[in-house]
Coordinates of C-alpha atoms in Angstrom, one line a residue:
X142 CA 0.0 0.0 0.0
X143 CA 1.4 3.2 -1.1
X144 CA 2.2 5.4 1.9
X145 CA 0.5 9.0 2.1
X146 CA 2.0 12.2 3.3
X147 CA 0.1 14.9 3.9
X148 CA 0.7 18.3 5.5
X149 CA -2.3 19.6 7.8
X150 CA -0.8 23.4 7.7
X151 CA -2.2 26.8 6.7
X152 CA 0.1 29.3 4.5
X153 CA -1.6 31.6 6.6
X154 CA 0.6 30.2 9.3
X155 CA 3.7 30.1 7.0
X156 CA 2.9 33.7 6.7
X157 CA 2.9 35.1 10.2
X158 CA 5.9 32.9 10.9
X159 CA 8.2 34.5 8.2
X160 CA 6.9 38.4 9.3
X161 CA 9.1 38.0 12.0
X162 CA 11.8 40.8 12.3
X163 CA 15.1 39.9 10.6
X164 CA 17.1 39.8 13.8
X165 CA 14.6 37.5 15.8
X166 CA 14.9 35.5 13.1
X167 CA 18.1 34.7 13.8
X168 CA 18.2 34.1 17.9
X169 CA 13.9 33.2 18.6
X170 CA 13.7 30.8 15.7
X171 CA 12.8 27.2 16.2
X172 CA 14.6 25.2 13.6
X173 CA 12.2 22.3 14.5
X174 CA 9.1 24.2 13.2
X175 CA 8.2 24.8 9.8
X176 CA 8.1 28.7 8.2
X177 CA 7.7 30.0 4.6
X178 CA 11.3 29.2 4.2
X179 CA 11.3 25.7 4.9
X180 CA 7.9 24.6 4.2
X181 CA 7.9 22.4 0.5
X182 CA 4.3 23.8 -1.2
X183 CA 4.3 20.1 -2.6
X184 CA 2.9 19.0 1.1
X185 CA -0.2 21.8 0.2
X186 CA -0.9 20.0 -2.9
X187 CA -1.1 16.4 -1.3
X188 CA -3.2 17.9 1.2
X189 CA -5.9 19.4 -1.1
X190 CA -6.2 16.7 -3.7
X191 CA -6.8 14.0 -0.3
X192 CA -9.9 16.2 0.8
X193 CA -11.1 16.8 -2.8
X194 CA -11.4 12.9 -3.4
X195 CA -12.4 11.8 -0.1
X196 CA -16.3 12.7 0.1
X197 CA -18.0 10.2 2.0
X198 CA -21.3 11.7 3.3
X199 CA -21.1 14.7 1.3
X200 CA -21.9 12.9 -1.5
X201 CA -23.8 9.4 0.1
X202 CA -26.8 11.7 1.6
X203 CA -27.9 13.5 -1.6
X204 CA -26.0 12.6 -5.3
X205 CA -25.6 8.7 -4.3
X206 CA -29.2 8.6 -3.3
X207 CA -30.9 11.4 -6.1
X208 CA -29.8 9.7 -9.2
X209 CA -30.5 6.1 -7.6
X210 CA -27.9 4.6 -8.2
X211 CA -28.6 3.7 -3.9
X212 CA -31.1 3.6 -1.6
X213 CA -31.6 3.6 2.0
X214 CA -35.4 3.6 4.2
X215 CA -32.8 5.7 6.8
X216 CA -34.1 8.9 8.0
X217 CA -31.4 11.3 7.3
X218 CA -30.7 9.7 3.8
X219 CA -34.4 10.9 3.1
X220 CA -32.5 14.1 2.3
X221 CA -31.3 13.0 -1.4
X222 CA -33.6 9.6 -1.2
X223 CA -36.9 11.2 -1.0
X224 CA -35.8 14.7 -1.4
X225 CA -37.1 15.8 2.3
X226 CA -35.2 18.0 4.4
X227 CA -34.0 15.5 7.1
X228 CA -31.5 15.5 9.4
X229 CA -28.9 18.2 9.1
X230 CA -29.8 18.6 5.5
X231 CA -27.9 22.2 5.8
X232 CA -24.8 21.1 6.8
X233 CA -24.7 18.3 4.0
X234 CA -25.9 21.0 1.6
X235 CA -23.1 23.4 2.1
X236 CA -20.3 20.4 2.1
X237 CA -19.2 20.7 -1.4
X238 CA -18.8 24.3 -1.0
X239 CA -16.9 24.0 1.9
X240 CA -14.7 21.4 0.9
X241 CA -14.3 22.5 -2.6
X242 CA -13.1 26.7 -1.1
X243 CA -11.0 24.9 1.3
X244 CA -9.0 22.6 -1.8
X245 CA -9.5 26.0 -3.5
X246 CA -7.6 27.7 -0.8
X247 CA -5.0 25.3 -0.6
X248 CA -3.7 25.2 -3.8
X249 CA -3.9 29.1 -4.2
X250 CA -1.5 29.1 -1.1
X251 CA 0.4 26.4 -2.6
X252 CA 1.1 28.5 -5.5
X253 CA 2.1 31.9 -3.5
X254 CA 4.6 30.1 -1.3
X255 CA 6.0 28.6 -4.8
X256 CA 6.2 31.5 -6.2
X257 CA 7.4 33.3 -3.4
X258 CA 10.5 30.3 -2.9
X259 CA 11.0 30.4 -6.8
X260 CA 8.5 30.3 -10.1
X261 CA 11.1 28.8 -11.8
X262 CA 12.0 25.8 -10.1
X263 CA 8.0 25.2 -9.1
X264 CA 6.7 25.8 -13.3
X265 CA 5.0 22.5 -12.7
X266 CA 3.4 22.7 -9.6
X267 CA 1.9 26.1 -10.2
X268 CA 0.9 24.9 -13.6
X269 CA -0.5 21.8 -12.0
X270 CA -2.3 23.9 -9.3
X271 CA -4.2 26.0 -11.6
X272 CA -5.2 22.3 -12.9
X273 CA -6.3 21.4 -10.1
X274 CA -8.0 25.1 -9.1
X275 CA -10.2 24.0 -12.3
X276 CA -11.0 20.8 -11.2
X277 CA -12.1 21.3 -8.1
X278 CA -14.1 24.9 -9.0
X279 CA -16.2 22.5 -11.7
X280 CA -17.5 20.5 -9.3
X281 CA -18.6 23.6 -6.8
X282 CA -20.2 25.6 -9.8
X283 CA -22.2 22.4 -11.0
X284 CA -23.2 21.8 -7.6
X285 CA -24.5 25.5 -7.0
X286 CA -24.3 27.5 -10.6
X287 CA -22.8 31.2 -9.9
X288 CA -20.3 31.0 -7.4
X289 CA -17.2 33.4 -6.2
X290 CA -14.6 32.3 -8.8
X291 CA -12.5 35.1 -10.2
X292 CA -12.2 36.5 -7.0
X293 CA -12.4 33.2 -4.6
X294 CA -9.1 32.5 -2.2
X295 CA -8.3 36.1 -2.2
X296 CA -8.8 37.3 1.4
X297 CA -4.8 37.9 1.5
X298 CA -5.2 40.5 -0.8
X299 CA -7.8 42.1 0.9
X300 CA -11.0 40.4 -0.9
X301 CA -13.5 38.8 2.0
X302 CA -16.7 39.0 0.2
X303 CA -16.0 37.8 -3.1
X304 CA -18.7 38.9 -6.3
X305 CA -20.7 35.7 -7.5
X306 CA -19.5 34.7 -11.3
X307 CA -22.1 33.6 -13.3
X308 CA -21.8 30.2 -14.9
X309 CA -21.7 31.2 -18.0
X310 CA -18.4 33.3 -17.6
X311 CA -16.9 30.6 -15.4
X312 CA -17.0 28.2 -18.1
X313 CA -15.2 29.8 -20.7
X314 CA -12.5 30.6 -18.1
X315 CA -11.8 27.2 -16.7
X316 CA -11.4 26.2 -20.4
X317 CA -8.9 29.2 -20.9
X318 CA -7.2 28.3 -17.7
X319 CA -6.8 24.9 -18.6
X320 CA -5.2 25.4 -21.7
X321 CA -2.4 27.3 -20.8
X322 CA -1.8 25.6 -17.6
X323 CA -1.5 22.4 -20.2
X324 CA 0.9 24.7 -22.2
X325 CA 3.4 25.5 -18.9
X326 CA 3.7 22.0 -18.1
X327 CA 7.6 21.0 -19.0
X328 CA 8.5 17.5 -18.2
X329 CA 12.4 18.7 -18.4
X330 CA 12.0 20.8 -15.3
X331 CA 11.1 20.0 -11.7
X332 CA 8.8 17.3 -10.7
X333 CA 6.0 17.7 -8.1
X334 CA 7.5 15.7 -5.1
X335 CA 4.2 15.1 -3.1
X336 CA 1.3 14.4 -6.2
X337 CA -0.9 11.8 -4.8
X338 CA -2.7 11.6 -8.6
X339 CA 0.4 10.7 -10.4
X340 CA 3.5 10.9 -8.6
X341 CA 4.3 13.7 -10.7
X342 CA 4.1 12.5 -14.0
X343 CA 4.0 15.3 -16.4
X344 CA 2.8 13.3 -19.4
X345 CA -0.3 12.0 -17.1
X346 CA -0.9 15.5 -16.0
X347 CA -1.5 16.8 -19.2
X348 CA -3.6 13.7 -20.5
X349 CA -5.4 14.5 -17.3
X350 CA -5.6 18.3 -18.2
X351 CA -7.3 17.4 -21.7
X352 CA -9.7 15.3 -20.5
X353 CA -11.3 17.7 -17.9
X354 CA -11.0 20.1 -20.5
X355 CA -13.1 17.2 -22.9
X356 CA -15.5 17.0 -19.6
X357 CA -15.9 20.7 -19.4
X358 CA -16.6 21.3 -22.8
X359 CA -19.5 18.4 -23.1
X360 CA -21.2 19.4 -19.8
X361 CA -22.0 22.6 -22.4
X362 CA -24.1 20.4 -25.0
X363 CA -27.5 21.5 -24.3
X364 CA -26.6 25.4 -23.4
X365 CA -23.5 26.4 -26.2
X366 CA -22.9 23.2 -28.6
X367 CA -20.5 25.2 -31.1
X368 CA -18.2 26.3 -28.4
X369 CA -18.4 22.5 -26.5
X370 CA -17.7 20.9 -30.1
X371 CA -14.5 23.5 -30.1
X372 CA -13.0 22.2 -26.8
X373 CA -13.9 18.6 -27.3
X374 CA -11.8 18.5 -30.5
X375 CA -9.5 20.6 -28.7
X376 CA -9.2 18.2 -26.1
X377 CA -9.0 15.5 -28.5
X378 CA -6.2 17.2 -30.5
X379 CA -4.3 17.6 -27.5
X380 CA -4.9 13.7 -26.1
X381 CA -7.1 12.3 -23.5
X382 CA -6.7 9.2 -21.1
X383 CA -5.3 6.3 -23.3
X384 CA -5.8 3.6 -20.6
X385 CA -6.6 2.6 -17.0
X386 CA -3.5 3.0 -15.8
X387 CA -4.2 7.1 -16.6
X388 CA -7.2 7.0 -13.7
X389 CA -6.7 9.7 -11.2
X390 CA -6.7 7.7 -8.2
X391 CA -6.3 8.9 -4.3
X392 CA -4.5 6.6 -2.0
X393 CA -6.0 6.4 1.7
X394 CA -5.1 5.1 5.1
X395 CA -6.7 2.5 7.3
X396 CA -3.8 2.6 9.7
X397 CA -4.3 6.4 10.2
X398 CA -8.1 7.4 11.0
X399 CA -7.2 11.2 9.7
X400 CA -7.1 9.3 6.1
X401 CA -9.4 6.8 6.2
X402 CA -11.7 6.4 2.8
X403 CA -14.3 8.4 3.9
X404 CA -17.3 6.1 1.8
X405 CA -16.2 3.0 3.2
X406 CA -16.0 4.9 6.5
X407 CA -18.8 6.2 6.8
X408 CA -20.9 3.1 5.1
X409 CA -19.8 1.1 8.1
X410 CA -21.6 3.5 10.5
X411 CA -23.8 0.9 12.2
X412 CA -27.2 2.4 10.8
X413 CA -25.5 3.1 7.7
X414 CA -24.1 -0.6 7.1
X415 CA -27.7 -2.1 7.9
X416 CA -29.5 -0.2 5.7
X417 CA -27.8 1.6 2.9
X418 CA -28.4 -0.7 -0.2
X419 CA -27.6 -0.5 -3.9
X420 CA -31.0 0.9 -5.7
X421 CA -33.4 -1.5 -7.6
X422 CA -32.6 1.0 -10.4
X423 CA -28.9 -0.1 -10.4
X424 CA -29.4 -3.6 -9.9
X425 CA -32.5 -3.9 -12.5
X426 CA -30.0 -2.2 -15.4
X427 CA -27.1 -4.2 -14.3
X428 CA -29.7 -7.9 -14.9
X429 CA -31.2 -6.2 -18.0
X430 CA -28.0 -6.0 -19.6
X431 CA -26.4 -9.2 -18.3
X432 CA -23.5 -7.0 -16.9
X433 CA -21.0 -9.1 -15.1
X434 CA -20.3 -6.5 -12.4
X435 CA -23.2 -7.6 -10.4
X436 CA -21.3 -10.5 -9.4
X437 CA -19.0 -8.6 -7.9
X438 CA -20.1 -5.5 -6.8
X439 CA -23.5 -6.4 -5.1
X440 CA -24.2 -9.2 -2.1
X441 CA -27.3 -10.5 -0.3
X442 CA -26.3 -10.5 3.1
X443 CA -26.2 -13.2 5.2
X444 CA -30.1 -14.1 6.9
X445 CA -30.5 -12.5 10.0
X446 CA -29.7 -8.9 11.6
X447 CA -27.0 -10.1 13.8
X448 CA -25.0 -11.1 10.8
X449 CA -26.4 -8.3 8.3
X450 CA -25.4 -5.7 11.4
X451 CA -21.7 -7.4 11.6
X452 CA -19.2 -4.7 10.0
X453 CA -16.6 -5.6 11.9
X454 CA -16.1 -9.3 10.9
X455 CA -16.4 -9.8 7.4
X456 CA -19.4 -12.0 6.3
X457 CA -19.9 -12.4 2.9
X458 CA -23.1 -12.2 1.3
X459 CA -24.6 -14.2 -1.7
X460 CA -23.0 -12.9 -5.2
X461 CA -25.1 -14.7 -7.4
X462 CA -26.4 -12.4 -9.9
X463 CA -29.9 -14.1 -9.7
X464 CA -30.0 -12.9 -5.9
X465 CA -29.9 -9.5 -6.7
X466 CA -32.4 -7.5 -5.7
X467 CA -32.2 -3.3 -5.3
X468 CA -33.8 -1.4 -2.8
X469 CA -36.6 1.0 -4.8
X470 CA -36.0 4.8 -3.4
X471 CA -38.7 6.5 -2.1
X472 CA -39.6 4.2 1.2
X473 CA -39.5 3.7 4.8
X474 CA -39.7 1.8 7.7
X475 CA -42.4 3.6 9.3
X476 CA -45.8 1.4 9.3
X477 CA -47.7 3.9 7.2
X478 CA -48.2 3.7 2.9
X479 CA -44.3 4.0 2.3
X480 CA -43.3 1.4 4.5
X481 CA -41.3 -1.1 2.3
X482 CA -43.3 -3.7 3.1
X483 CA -46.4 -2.7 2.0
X484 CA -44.9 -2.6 -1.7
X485 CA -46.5 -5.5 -3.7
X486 CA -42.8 -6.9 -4.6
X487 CA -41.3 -6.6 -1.0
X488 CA -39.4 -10.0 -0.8
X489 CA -40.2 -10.2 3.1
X490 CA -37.6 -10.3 5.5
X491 CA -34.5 -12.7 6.9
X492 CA -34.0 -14.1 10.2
X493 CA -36.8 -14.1 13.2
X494 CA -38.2 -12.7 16.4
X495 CA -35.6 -10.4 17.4
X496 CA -33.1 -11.4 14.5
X497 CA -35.1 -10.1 11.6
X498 CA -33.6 -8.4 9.2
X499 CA -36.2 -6.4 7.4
X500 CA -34.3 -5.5 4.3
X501 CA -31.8 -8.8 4.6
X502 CA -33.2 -9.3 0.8
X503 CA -32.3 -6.4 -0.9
X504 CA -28.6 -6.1 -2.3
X505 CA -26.1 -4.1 -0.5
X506 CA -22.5 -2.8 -1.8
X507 CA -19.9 -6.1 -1.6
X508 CA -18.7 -5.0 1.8
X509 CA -15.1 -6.9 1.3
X510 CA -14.9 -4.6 -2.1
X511 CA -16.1 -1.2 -0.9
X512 CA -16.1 -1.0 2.7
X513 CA -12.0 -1.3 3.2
X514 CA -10.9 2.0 4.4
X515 CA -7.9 1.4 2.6
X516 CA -9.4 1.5 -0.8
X517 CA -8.2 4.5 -3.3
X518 CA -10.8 7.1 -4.1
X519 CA -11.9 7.8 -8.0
X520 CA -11.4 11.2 -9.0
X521 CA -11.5 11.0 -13.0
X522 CA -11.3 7.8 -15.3
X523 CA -10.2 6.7 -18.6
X524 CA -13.9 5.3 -19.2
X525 CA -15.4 8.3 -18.7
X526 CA -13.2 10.0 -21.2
X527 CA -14.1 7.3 -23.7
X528 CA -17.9 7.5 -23.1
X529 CA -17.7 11.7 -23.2
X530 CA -15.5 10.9 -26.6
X531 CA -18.0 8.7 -27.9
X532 CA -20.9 11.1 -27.8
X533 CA -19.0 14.0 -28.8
X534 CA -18.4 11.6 -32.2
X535 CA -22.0 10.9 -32.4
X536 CA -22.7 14.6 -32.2
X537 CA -20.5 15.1 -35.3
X538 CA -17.7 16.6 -33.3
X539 CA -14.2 16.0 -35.4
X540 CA -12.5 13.7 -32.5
X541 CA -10.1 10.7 -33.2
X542 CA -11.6 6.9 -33.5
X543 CA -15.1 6.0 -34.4
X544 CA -17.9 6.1 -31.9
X545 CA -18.2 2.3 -31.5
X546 CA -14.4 2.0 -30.6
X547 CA -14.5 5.1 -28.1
X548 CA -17.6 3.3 -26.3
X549 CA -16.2 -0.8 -26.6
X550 CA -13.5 1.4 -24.8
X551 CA -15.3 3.1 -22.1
X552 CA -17.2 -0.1 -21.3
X553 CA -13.8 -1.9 -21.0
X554 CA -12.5 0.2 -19.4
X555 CA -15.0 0.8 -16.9
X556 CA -15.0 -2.9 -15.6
X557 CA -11.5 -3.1 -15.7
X558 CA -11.2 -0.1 -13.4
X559 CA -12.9 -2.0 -10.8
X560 CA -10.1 -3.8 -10.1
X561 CA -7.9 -0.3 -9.1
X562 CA -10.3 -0.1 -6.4
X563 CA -9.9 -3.2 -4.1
X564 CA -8.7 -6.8 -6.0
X565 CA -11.3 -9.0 -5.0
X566 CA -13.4 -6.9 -7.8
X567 CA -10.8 -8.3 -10.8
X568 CA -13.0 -9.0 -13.7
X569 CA -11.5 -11.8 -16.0
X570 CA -10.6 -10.5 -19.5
X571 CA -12.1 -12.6 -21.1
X572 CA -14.9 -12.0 -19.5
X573 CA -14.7 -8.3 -20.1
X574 CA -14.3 -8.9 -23.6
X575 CA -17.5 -10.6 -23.6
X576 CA -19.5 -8.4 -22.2
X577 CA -17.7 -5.3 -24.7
X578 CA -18.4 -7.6 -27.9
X579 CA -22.0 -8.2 -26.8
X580 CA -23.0 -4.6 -26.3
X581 CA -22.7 -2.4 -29.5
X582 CA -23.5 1.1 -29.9
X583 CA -27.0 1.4 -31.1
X584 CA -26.2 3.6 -33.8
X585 CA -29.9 3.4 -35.4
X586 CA -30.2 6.9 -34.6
X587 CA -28.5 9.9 -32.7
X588 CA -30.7 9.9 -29.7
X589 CA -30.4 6.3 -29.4
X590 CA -26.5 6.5 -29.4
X591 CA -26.2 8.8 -26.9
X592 CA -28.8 7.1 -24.8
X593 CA -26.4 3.9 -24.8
X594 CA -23.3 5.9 -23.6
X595 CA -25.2 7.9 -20.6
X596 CA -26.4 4.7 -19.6
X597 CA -23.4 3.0 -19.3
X598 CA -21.6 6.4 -18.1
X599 CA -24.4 6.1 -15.1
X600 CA -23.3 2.4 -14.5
X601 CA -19.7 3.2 -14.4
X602 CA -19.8 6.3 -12.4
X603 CA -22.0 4.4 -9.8
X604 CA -19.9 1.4 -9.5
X605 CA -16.8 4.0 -8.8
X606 CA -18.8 5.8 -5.8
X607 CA -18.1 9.0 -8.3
X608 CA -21.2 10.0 -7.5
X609 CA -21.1 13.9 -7.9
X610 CA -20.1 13.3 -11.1
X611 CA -23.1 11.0 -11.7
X612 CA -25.6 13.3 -10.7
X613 CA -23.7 16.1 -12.9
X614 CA -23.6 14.3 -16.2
X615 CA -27.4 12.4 -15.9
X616 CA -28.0 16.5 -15.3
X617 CA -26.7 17.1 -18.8
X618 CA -27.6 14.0 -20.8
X619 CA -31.2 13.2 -18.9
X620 CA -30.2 9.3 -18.8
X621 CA -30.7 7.0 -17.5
X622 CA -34.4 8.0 -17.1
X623 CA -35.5 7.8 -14.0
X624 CA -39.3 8.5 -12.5
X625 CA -38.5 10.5 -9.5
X626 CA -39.9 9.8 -5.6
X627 CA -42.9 11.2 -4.8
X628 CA -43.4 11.4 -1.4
X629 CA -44.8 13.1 1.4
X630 CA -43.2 16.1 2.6
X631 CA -41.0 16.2 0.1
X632 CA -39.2 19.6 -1.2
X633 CA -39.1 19.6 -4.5
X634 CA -42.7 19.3 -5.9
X635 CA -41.5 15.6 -6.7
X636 CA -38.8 16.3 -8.6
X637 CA -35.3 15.1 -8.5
X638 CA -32.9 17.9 -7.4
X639 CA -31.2 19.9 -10.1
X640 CA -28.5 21.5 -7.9
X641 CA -27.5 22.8 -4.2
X642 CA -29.5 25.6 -2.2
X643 CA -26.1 28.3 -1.4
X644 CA -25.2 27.6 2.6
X645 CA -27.0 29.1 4.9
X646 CA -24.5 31.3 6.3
X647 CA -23.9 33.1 2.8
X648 CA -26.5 35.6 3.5
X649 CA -24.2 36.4 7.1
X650 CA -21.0 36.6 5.4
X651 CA -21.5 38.1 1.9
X652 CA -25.2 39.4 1.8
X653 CA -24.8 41.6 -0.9
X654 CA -23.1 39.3 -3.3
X655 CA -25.1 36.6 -2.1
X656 CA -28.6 38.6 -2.4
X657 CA -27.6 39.3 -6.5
X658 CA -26.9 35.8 -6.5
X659 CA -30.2 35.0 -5.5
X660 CA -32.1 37.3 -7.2
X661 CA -30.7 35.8 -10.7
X662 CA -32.2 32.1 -10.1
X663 CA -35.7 31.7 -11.5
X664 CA -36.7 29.0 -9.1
X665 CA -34.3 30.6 -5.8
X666 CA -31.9 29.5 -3.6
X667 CA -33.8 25.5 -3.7
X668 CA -33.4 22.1 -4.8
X669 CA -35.6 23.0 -8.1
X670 CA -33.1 25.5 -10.1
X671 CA -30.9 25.0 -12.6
X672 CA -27.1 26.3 -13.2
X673 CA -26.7 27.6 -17.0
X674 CA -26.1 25.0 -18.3
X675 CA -28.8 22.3 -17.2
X676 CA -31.0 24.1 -19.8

């Protein structure tokens, strides 16, 4: 297991260390404590790219549950299962934007402290931060639409309440950003000594800096297709993921509880572990299509509630892909109409008296696969560049390879990855192959086409716990389709969510910016409005 170093420090510390008078430097200075001087910025980037890929709940309560690729009769996952406002639905809410200003933070401190020790002999880190800075702004602005961006991370030069971008400039700026960030990396100079994506490989980073850009410019098909069909074949031109062994992967820690995986962490919460299950939407595709992954990424647990509650010895379930049965969204546990045993279908339970397990039937994630806190976090994958590079061919965009190649690839691809994440999820090749041969792109029409890819871009994303960027692209592309929960209280007129109310404290800490904000969104500051592009 590759070991992870990360730096838990603020520039801002770094900062008030090195003000000190030039004299007291030299007589009151602790050569065991770090300063401006001796800090390596490499330790900020480590630190940011962890706590961008390790989610856990702030993506399990809401995207996991909205898009169905899970299900849970729990209370508080009634928040992004039922779309009701249950337990702390602000906090998990406002956790994207939290996390994604505090990576946002971190790498603009990173770059000050590199180029205050030397621009030069940092080219690729700051290049790689502003990468990164992309990256990580993407997923806040698709979470929430307008957002502080030109002006976000600036309180050190005075700015505290920064102006609200709208979406529509923030796109064409990430794109700009990206491509001459891709243009400063120099694999001839300095390496980044502490990259937890790719050990500082400068080819990698630009094949990853292409194929955000590629991601970037599709999520603009339905608002601005000319200027996402110039980007994608940009991005093309430039070269994407090639293979696998391109995923952008984040190591983690079960000897160190500060770097545990957060979704396997949080998953075996005792609650959690009983009763978070993979959604009959998931599972139904999965048998529809004769996928092979549901042998090894789904589990009937063993009968009763003593064993089903067991996440500290490791029981496993029943793999057989005619066992599998999903959890439909949009039920309880409660006695009344939505209790999941009043559903005509409900299998009944496992175990008795005071051992009954009342959803021991319905599928849950492989718990010797996903809930290892050592496993690596997803953060972008080759598939998903194949699948984004298939459609953009079928839209007539002038990309390399043929439609059918770019999707045989994704779906490859996609079940090979598995395997990245924990090994007792290695697919055989042969039986990949299979699976890639059998399933052709419907090419019978456009629609059709593009109905294939999102589908299995939904499967793959799902099976990876990339669940933001589920929720994101079935935003874009509208598949799989899925008939949203209607049920009682819920928020959204019984509609799925189309993006993240602004946190609540917004209106305390930059009420003007956040009030024009506001005032632009149709629908508000809910679960009902769309960012600029989710036309």
């Amino acid at each position: 297991m590759k070991k992870i170093f990360i730096a838990f420090i603020s520039l801002a510390t770094l900062m008030q260390l090195s003000c000190t008078k030039e004299h007291l430097d030299q007589t009151n200075t602790d050569p065991t404590k770090a300063s401006a001087g001796t800090f390596d910025p490499n330790y900020l980037l480590s630190n940011t790219q962890f706590n961008f890929a390790n989610t856990g709940y702030a993506q399990l309560l809401y995207e996991a549950m909205m898009t169905q690729g899970m299900a849970s009769t729990l209370n508080y996952y009634g928040n992004g299962d039922k779309y009701v406002n249950a337990g702390s639905f602000n906090d998990y809410q406002k956790r994207i934007w939290n996390d994604g200003y505090n990576a946002v933070s971190g790498v603009r401190e990173m770059q000050l402290l590199a180029n205050q020790k030397g621009a030069a002999s940092y080219s690729n880190l700051i290049a790689i931060g502003d990468i990164c800075f992309v990256l990580y702004m993407e997923r806040i602005t698709d979470t929430y639409g307008d957002v502080p961006y030109s002006q976000a991370a600036q309180a050190k030069a005075g700015i505290t309440t920064p102006v609200y971008d709208s979406q529509s400039s923030i796109y064409p700026s990430m794109l700009s950003t990206l491509e001459s960030a891709i243009g400063k990396l120099d694999a001839s100079k300095d390496k980044p000594t502490s990259d937890l994506f790719y050990n500082g490989d400068i080819t990698k980073w630009k094949k990853f800096g292409y194929s955000l850009m590629l991601r970037i410019a599709m999520r603009m098909t339905k608002i601005d297709l000319a200027t996402a069909k110039t980007w994608a074949e940009k991005a093309s031109t430039g070269g994407t993921f090639e293979s696998i062994a391109d995923n952008a992967l984040v190591a983690t820690d079960a000897t160190n509880s500060a770097l545990f995986n957060s979704n396997a962490n949080d998953l075996l919460t005792a609650t959690d572990y009983v009763e978070v299950k993979w959604g009959k939407t998931f599972i139904d595709m999965l048998k529809a299509n004769a996928d092979p992954r549901i042998s090894y990424i789904s589990e009937v647990p063993q009968a009763g509630l003593a064993n089903g509650a067991d996440n500290t010895t490791v029981k496993p379930g029943n793999t057989a892909a005619t066992a599998q049965l999903g959890l439909p969204n949009g039920y309880d546990l409660l006695g009344g109409a939505t209790d999941i045993r009043k559903r005509s279908d409900y299998p009944g339970s496992t175990g008795t008296g005071s051992d009954t397990y009342i959803t021991g039937k319905y599928s849950r994630p492989v718990t010797s696969v996903y809930l290892n806190r050592n496993n690596p976090n997803f953060v972008f994958t080759y598939a998903e560049t194949e699948f984004l590079l298939a459609e953009a061919k079928v839209r007539g965009f002038n990309v390399t390879g043929t439609a059918a190649q770019h999707y045989a690839n994704g779906i490859t691809g996609s079940l090979q990855s598995l395997a990245q994440m924990n090994s007792g999820a290695t697919i055989p090749a042969a039986t990949i192959a299979t699976y890639a041969t059998a399933h052709v792109l419907d090419v019978t029409s456009t629609e059709n086409s593009i109905k294939d890819i999102n589908n299995q871009y939904w499967i793959s994303t799902v099976s990876t716990f990339s669940f933001m960027e589920n929720w994101f692209n079935w935003k874009r592309t509208g598949y799989p389709v899925l008939t949203p929960v209607v049920y009682t209280g819920n928020v959204t007129n019984g509609t799925i969510p189309r993006r993240m109310p602004y946190p609540t404290d917004e209106p305390l800490k930059n009420p003007t910016n956040y009030n024009a904000a506001v005032a632009k969104l149709p629908a508000g500051n809910t679960l009902t409005g769309r960012t600029w592009w989710d036309k």
